[in-house]
Amino acid sequence: TYTGTLTHDFGSIATLSQATQTVTITGARSGDAVIVRPTTAVNGIIIDGTVTADDTVTVRAVNYSSGSIDPASQTYRILVFQQ
């Protein structure tokens, strides 16, 4: 298991759109499972993560609502499980 954090402000995310940010998690490899936990949940936003390159996780915020959402800056805890 590898862990890390990302403090980020995704800014305004349009309806049915997404925003991404990468973070270095040393040891993460393609195919590993990722869990991303925000400090505070935001209605209308789903947060997930994917290993997109060795040692790199891309955190994605998806707005599935019918309007734009601007989540506040917060810290995301990232857990990577080696497969």
Coordinates of C-alpha atoms in Angstrom, one line a residue:
T1 CA 0.0 0.0 0.0
Y2 CA 1.2 3.5 -0.9
T3 CA -0.3 6.7 0.4
G4 CA -0.1 10.4 -0.2
T5 CA -2.1 13.6 -0.2
L6 CA -3.1 16.3 -2.6
T7 CA -4.2 19.7 -1.6
H8 CA -6.0 21.3 -4.6
D9 CA -8.8 23.6 -5.8
F10 CA -10.4 22.2 -8.9
G11 CA -12.2 25.5 -9.6
S12 CA -15.6 25.6 -11.3
I13 CA -16.5 22.3 -13.0
A14 CA -19.3 22.6 -15.6
T15 CA -22.2 20.3 -15.6
L16 CA -21.5 16.8 -16.8
S17 CA -17.7 17.7 -17.1
Q18 CA -14.6 16.8 -15.2
A19 CA -11.4 18.3 -13.9
T20 CA -8.1 16.4 -13.2
Q21 CA -4.9 16.9 -11.3
T22 CA -1.9 14.6 -11.0
V23 CA 0.1 13.8 -7.9
T24 CA 3.2 11.8 -7.3
I25 CA 2.7 8.6 -5.3
T26 CA 6.1 6.8 -5.2
G27 CA 5.6 3.1 -5.9
A28 CA 2.3 3.3 -7.7
R29 CA 2.2 1.2 -10.9
S30 CA -0.3 0.8 -13.8
G31 CA -3.1 -1.6 -12.7
D32 CA -2.9 -0.7 -9.0
A33 CA -6.2 0.1 -7.3
V34 CA -6.7 3.7 -6.1
I35 CA -9.0 5.2 -3.4
V36 CA -9.3 9.0 -3.1
R37 CA -10.9 10.4 0.0
P38 CA -11.7 14.1 0.2
T39 CA -11.7 16.0 3.4
T40 CA -15.4 17.0 2.8
A41 CA -17.8 15.4 0.4
V42 CA -19.4 17.8 -2.2
N43 CA -22.9 17.0 -3.5
G44 CA -22.9 16.5 -7.2
I45 CA -19.1 15.6 -7.4
I46 CA -17.6 12.2 -7.6
I47 CA -13.9 11.9 -6.8
D48 CA -11.8 9.0 -8.1
G49 CA -8.2 8.2 -9.0
T50 CA -6.2 6.2 -11.5
V51 CA -2.5 5.3 -11.8
T52 CA -1.7 7.0 -15.2
A53 CA 2.1 6.4 -15.1
D54 CA 4.6 4.9 -12.8
D55 CA 4.6 7.0 -9.6
T56 CA 1.7 9.2 -10.9
V57 CA -1.9 9.2 -9.8
T58 CA -4.5 11.3 -11.6
V59 CA -7.3 12.5 -9.4
R60 CA -10.5 13.2 -11.2
A61 CA -13.5 15.3 -10.0
V62 CA -16.6 14.6 -12.1
N63 CA -19.7 16.8 -11.9
Y64 CA -22.7 14.7 -12.6
S65 CA -25.2 17.4 -11.6
S66 CA -27.3 19.7 -13.8
G67 CA -25.3 22.8 -12.9
S68 CA -21.8 24.1 -12.5
I69 CA -20.1 23.3 -9.1
D70 CA -17.1 25.1 -7.6
P71 CA -15.8 22.8 -4.8
A72 CA -13.6 24.6 -2.2
S73 CA -9.9 23.8 -2.0
Q74 CA -9.3 20.8 0.2
T75 CA -6.9 18.0 0.9
Y76 CA -7.5 14.6 -0.7
R77 CA -6.0 11.4 0.9
I78 CA -4.9 8.9 -1.7
L79 CA -4.4 5.2 -1.1
V80 CA -2.9 2.9 -3.7
F81 CA -3.1 -0.8 -3.4
Q82 CA -0.5 -2.9 -5.2
Q83 CA -2.1 -5.5 -7.5

